[in-house]
């Protein structure tokens, strides 16, 4: 029996709440994956696998992705939309959060579609076996080549601006069409003019945004599309931002987007879909208190139903495209402590074998994370230390003033909530190879991304002939 005192002061405090049944917990409200557990050796387990043992087997740093948490988040979104919306619905995964074959295949297996923003993400989704009819292609500057690929693949292109529309129209005139048959399906993205509280870099709903059509241009946009025989406009899209804890902006969005759909229909377009974007936040520290997936879905669905009633509109197909809240909580990153620097009376730095190259979020958005000693889960958190990355950059600090038990060289640290925008924004800064990623479930483990090698780092380097002879 563990005493309450110990729970408050050790890494055990970060374990998922034990009250509700596992499948009823909203992953985005947890700090650790749903399967997180501490075994009899006082070690953190994810998906039935000991984190320290995984590091021994697969190396460090290591992204550890918990299949159960990812699948639970998918099914909670999918089921909540079915429960709260009588019309047709489709949840898409915003694959920018983590685009790789395994993640795309898992979310598709759960019945989700995929939102992609580049030919690379489209290629990944298609290679993972996702049906093109469930892929939506976003982006504020798609190249002609990307648009052609989108049209030919049979996915739905989200027209973000006049460049998209004009290029799609030209491609239509040249006879470019879907290889799987059917018309060139598009959606129209516009900026809804809704502000929300989040980091400036991840706000997109405000009028001064690089994404989507200015709402004042929608009449011209719909008129243009109505004159293009090759374009089949299925609906409208808007997204207000990311890591949002408020429900009100999503409620407000419903009216704005249903108005835009009504406008599209008034131009004779066959528009029957609305996509309200993603944006639900997740817990990175105990101070974060996001609404549950269910609360978000119920707010969105109720607001859309009410807006349609006001407009006397039959319920459109309702899409949403969360990224972070699907995959964020499912992953922890394991690191190994190397050097230490103690500045008496000032600060103690513990340096780990990764940093801004595998998690650029702290340096980019000043994001806060928590850290656990994966091999000392019930040892009291007596130390205050700063977790530094290994990169040649003073700002490469993963966690400032972290609470940990006494740790030193060789200890394995686990940073929770690293599934979203970590691997996908990872770099090779300082020529550090990107870590491997493993998928864990019921004590079994699969490599889903190989660790990069030094040879991989040289794959695209070419030495001009004239330099080859130099010694
Ligand atoms: N749909 C659109 C059109 C988006 O632009 C985004 C995110 C999403 C959906 C998914 O949003 P989510 O559910 O993940 O909040 N790198 C930043 C986040 C950038 C978000 C970009 N767009 C970060 O690490 O916080």
Short mmCIF file of C-alpha atoms in Angstrom, two decimals, residues 76-289:
data_model
loop_
_atom_site.label_atom_id
_atom_site.label_comp_id
_atom_site.label_asym_id
_atom_site.label_seq_id
_atom_site.Cartn_x
_atom_site.Cartn_y
_atom_site.Cartn_z
CA UNK A 76 -13.44 8.50 -28.29
CA UNK A 77 -13.56 11.11 -31.07
CA UNK A 78 -15.27 8.75 -33.50
CA UNK A 79 -17.88 7.52 -31.00
CA UNK A 80 -18.60 10.97 -29.54
CA UNK A 81 -19.36 12.37 -33.01
CA UNK A 82 -21.68 9.44 -33.65
CA UNK A 83 -23.36 10.01 -30.28
CA UNK A 84 -23.84 13.78 -30.50
CA UNK A 85 -24.46 14.25 -34.21
CA UNK A 86 -27.32 12.64 -36.07
CA UNK A 87 -25.90 13.53 -39.47
CA UNK A 88 -22.90 11.86 -41.10
CA UNK A 89 -19.53 12.57 -39.48
CA UNK A 90 -15.90 11.86 -40.19
CA UNK A 91 -12.95 12.45 -37.89
CA UNK A 92 -9.68 13.14 -39.69
CA UNK A 93 -6.24 12.91 -38.11
CA UNK A 94 -4.12 16.01 -38.72
CA UNK A 95 -1.03 14.05 -39.65
CA UNK A 96 1.29 17.06 -39.31
CA UNK A 97 1.27 16.11 -35.61
CA UNK A 98 3.15 12.89 -36.43
CA UNK A 99 3.25 11.66 -39.98
CA UNK A 100 4.62 8.14 -40.33
CA UNK A 101 3.33 4.87 -41.74
CA UNK A 102 2.43 3.23 -38.43
CA UNK A 103 0.50 6.19 -36.99
CA UNK A 104 -1.41 6.71 -40.26
CA UNK A 105 -2.22 2.99 -40.46
CA UNK A 106 -3.47 2.83 -36.85
CA UNK A 107 -5.73 5.87 -37.13
CA UNK A 108 -7.08 4.62 -40.48
CA UNK A 109 -7.75 1.24 -38.88
CA UNK A 110 -9.85 3.10 -36.30
CA UNK A 111 -11.93 4.51 -39.15
CA UNK A 112 -10.40 7.98 -39.25
CA UNK A 113 -9.48 9.87 -42.39
CA UNK A 114 -6.29 11.91 -42.71
CA UNK A 115 -5.48 15.59 -43.18
CA UNK A 116 -2.22 16.13 -45.06
CA UNK A 117 -0.43 19.38 -45.86
CA UNK A 118 2.24 18.36 -48.32
CA UNK A 119 2.97 15.80 -51.01
CA UNK A 120 5.20 14.07 -48.46
CA UNK A 121 2.38 13.64 -45.95
CA UNK A 122 0.04 12.59 -48.77
CA UNK A 123 2.55 9.99 -49.94
CA UNK A 124 2.90 8.69 -46.37
CA UNK A 125 -0.87 8.37 -45.90
CA UNK A 126 -1.32 6.62 -49.25
CA UNK A 127 1.57 4.25 -48.56
CA UNK A 128 0.00 3.46 -45.17
CA UNK A 129 -3.06 2.26 -47.08
CA UNK A 130 -5.41 5.15 -46.32
CA UNK A 131 -8.23 5.42 -48.85
CA UNK A 132 -7.78 8.60 -50.98
CA UNK A 133 -11.47 9.45 -50.49
CA UNK A 134 -10.70 9.98 -46.80
CA UNK A 135 -7.64 12.21 -47.35
CA UNK A 136 -7.93 16.02 -47.31
CA UNK A 137 -5.01 18.01 -48.71
CA UNK A 138 -4.35 21.35 -46.96
CA UNK A 139 -1.61 23.95 -47.30
CA UNK A 140 -1.24 27.66 -47.93
CA UNK A 141 1.27 27.24 -50.74
CA UNK A 142 0.75 24.01 -52.60
CA UNK A 143 2.92 23.70 -55.65
CA UNK A 144 1.46 22.87 -59.04
CA UNK A 145 3.08 19.46 -58.73
CA UNK A 146 1.45 18.88 -55.34
CA UNK A 147 -1.96 19.96 -56.65
CA UNK A 148 -1.62 17.64 -59.65
CA UNK A 149 -0.70 14.77 -57.34
CA UNK A 150 -3.66 15.57 -55.10
CA UNK A 151 -6.09 15.61 -58.03
CA UNK A 152 -4.68 12.42 -59.55
CA UNK A 153 -4.68 10.57 -56.24
CA UNK A 154 -8.41 11.20 -55.82
CA UNK A 155 -8.09 12.93 -52.45
CA UNK A 156 -10.03 16.09 -51.59
CA UNK A 157 -8.05 19.31 -52.01
CA UNK A 158 -8.69 22.10 -49.53
CA UNK A 159 -8.43 25.29 -51.60
CA UNK A 160 -6.71 27.85 -49.41
CA UNK A 161 -6.27 30.77 -51.83
CA UNK A 162 -6.65 31.98 -55.42
CA UNK A 163 -3.40 30.31 -56.45
CA UNK A 164 -4.91 26.93 -55.54
CA UNK A 165 -8.18 27.63 -57.34
CA UNK A 166 -6.57 28.98 -60.49
CA UNK A 167 -4.07 26.12 -60.68
CA UNK A 168 -6.81 23.52 -60.10
CA UNK A 169 -8.90 25.13 -62.82
CA UNK A 170 -5.96 25.06 -65.24
CA UNK A 171 -5.24 21.42 -64.41
CA UNK A 172 -8.90 20.66 -65.13
CA UNK A 173 -8.64 22.33 -68.53
CA UNK A 174 -5.57 20.20 -69.26
CA UNK A 175 -7.60 17.09 -68.51
CA UNK A 176 -5.83 16.19 -65.25
CA UNK A 177 -8.26 14.11 -63.22
CA UNK A 178 -8.53 11.50 -60.52
CA UNK A 179 -6.94 8.15 -61.39
CA UNK A 180 -9.58 6.40 -59.32
CA UNK A 181 -12.44 8.17 -61.10
CA UNK A 182 -14.87 10.83 -59.90
CA UNK A 183 -14.66 14.61 -60.10
CA UNK A 184 -11.94 16.85 -58.63
CA UNK A 185 -13.37 17.35 -55.17
CA UNK A 186 -12.41 20.48 -53.27
CA UNK A 187 -13.25 22.27 -50.04
CA UNK A 188 -12.85 25.99 -49.43
CA UNK A 189 -10.89 27.13 -46.38
CA UNK A 190 -11.51 30.60 -45.00
CA UNK A 191 -10.38 32.53 -41.92
CA UNK A 192 -13.33 32.64 -39.54
CA UNK A 193 -12.25 35.78 -37.65
CA UNK A 194 -12.34 34.03 -34.29
CA UNK A 195 -9.64 34.71 -31.72
CA UNK A 196 -8.59 32.20 -29.08
CA UNK A 197 -6.06 32.09 -26.28
CA UNK A 198 -3.01 30.18 -27.36
CA UNK A 199 0.55 30.88 -28.44
CA UNK A 200 0.69 33.47 -31.27
CA UNK A 201 2.51 31.03 -33.55
CA UNK A 202 -0.32 28.49 -33.43
CA UNK A 203 -3.31 30.83 -33.83
CA UNK A 204 -4.94 30.62 -37.22
CA UNK A 205 -8.52 31.83 -36.81
CA UNK A 206 -7.86 35.58 -36.71
CA UNK A 207 -8.41 37.67 -39.85
CA UNK A 208 -4.69 38.52 -40.07
CA UNK A 209 -3.60 34.97 -40.87
CA UNK A 210 -1.72 33.49 -43.80
CA UNK A 211 -4.23 30.61 -44.03
CA UNK A 212 -7.47 30.50 -45.96
CA UNK A 213 -9.56 32.98 -47.91
CA UNK A 214 -10.51 36.30 -46.41
CA UNK A 215 -14.19 35.77 -45.47
CA UNK A 216 -15.06 38.94 -47.40
CA UNK A 217 -13.92 37.28 -50.62
CA UNK A 218 -16.18 34.22 -50.31
CA UNK A 219 -18.80 35.51 -52.77
CA UNK A 220 -16.14 35.87 -55.47
CA UNK A 221 -14.65 32.49 -54.56
CA UNK A 222 -17.92 30.57 -54.79
CA UNK A 223 -18.86 32.39 -58.01
CA UNK A 224 -15.50 31.44 -59.56
CA UNK A 225 -15.90 27.78 -58.54
CA UNK A 226 -19.45 27.66 -59.86
CA UNK A 227 -18.03 28.60 -63.29
CA UNK A 228 -15.43 25.76 -63.29
CA UNK A 229 -16.90 22.59 -64.76
CA UNK A 230 -13.96 20.51 -63.48
CA UNK A 231 -14.33 21.51 -59.81
CA UNK A 232 -16.79 19.89 -57.45
CA UNK A 233 -16.96 21.85 -54.18
CA UNK A 234 -18.00 19.55 -51.34
CA UNK A 235 -17.95 22.13 -48.58
CA UNK A 236 -16.15 24.64 -46.39
CA UNK A 237 -13.42 24.53 -43.78
CA UNK A 238 -12.15 26.71 -40.95
CA UNK A 239 -9.66 26.12 -38.14
CA UNK A 240 -9.07 28.50 -35.24
CA UNK A 241 -5.79 27.38 -33.71
CA UNK A 242 -4.07 24.77 -31.63
CA UNK A 243 -3.62 23.81 -27.94
CA UNK A 244 -6.93 25.49 -27.06
CA UNK A 245 -8.59 24.87 -23.70
CA UNK A 246 -11.68 27.02 -24.23
CA UNK A 247 -14.83 25.57 -25.75
CA UNK A 248 -16.45 28.92 -26.58
CA UNK A 249 -14.41 29.67 -29.75
CA UNK A 250 -15.45 26.29 -31.17
CA UNK A 251 -19.05 27.05 -30.29
CA UNK A 252 -18.74 30.45 -32.06
CA UNK A 253 -17.19 28.81 -35.11
CA UNK A 254 -20.33 26.77 -35.84
CA UNK A 255 -22.42 29.80 -36.85
CA UNK A 256 -19.67 31.29 -38.98
CA UNK A 257 -19.00 28.06 -40.83
CA UNK A 258 -22.66 27.18 -41.35
CA UNK A 259 -23.15 30.70 -42.79
CA UNK A 260 -20.31 30.04 -45.22
CA UNK A 261 -21.86 26.72 -46.25
CA UNK A 262 -25.20 28.43 -46.85
CA UNK A 263 -23.41 30.96 -49.04
CA UNK A 264 -21.70 28.22 -51.06
CA UNK A 265 -25.05 26.50 -51.62
CA UNK A 266 -26.57 29.80 -52.78
CA UNK A 267 -24.09 29.74 -55.69
CA UNK A 268 -25.39 26.35 -56.73
CA UNK A 269 -22.40 24.42 -55.38
CA UNK A 270 -23.00 20.82 -54.27
CA UNK A 271 -21.64 21.69 -50.81
CA UNK A 272 -22.72 19.28 -48.08
CA UNK A 273 -19.69 19.13 -45.76
CA UNK A 274 -18.24 21.36 -43.08
CA UNK A 275 -14.87 20.86 -41.43
CA UNK A 276 -14.42 22.66 -38.12
CA UNK A 277 -10.68 21.94 -37.86
CA UNK A 278 -8.84 20.68 -34.79
CA UNK A 279 -7.27 22.47 -31.87
CA UNK A 280 -8.25 20.69 -28.65
CA UNK A 281 -5.40 21.05 -26.17
CA UNK A 282 -3.65 18.41 -24.08
CA UNK A 283 -2.07 18.27 -20.62
CA UNK A 284 1.68 18.89 -20.66
CA UNK A 285 1.88 19.79 -16.97
CA UNK A 286 -0.54 19.47 -14.07
CA UNK A 287 -1.46 23.15 -14.57
CA UNK A 288 -3.05 22.28 -17.93
CA UNK A 289 -6.74 21.48 -17.67
#
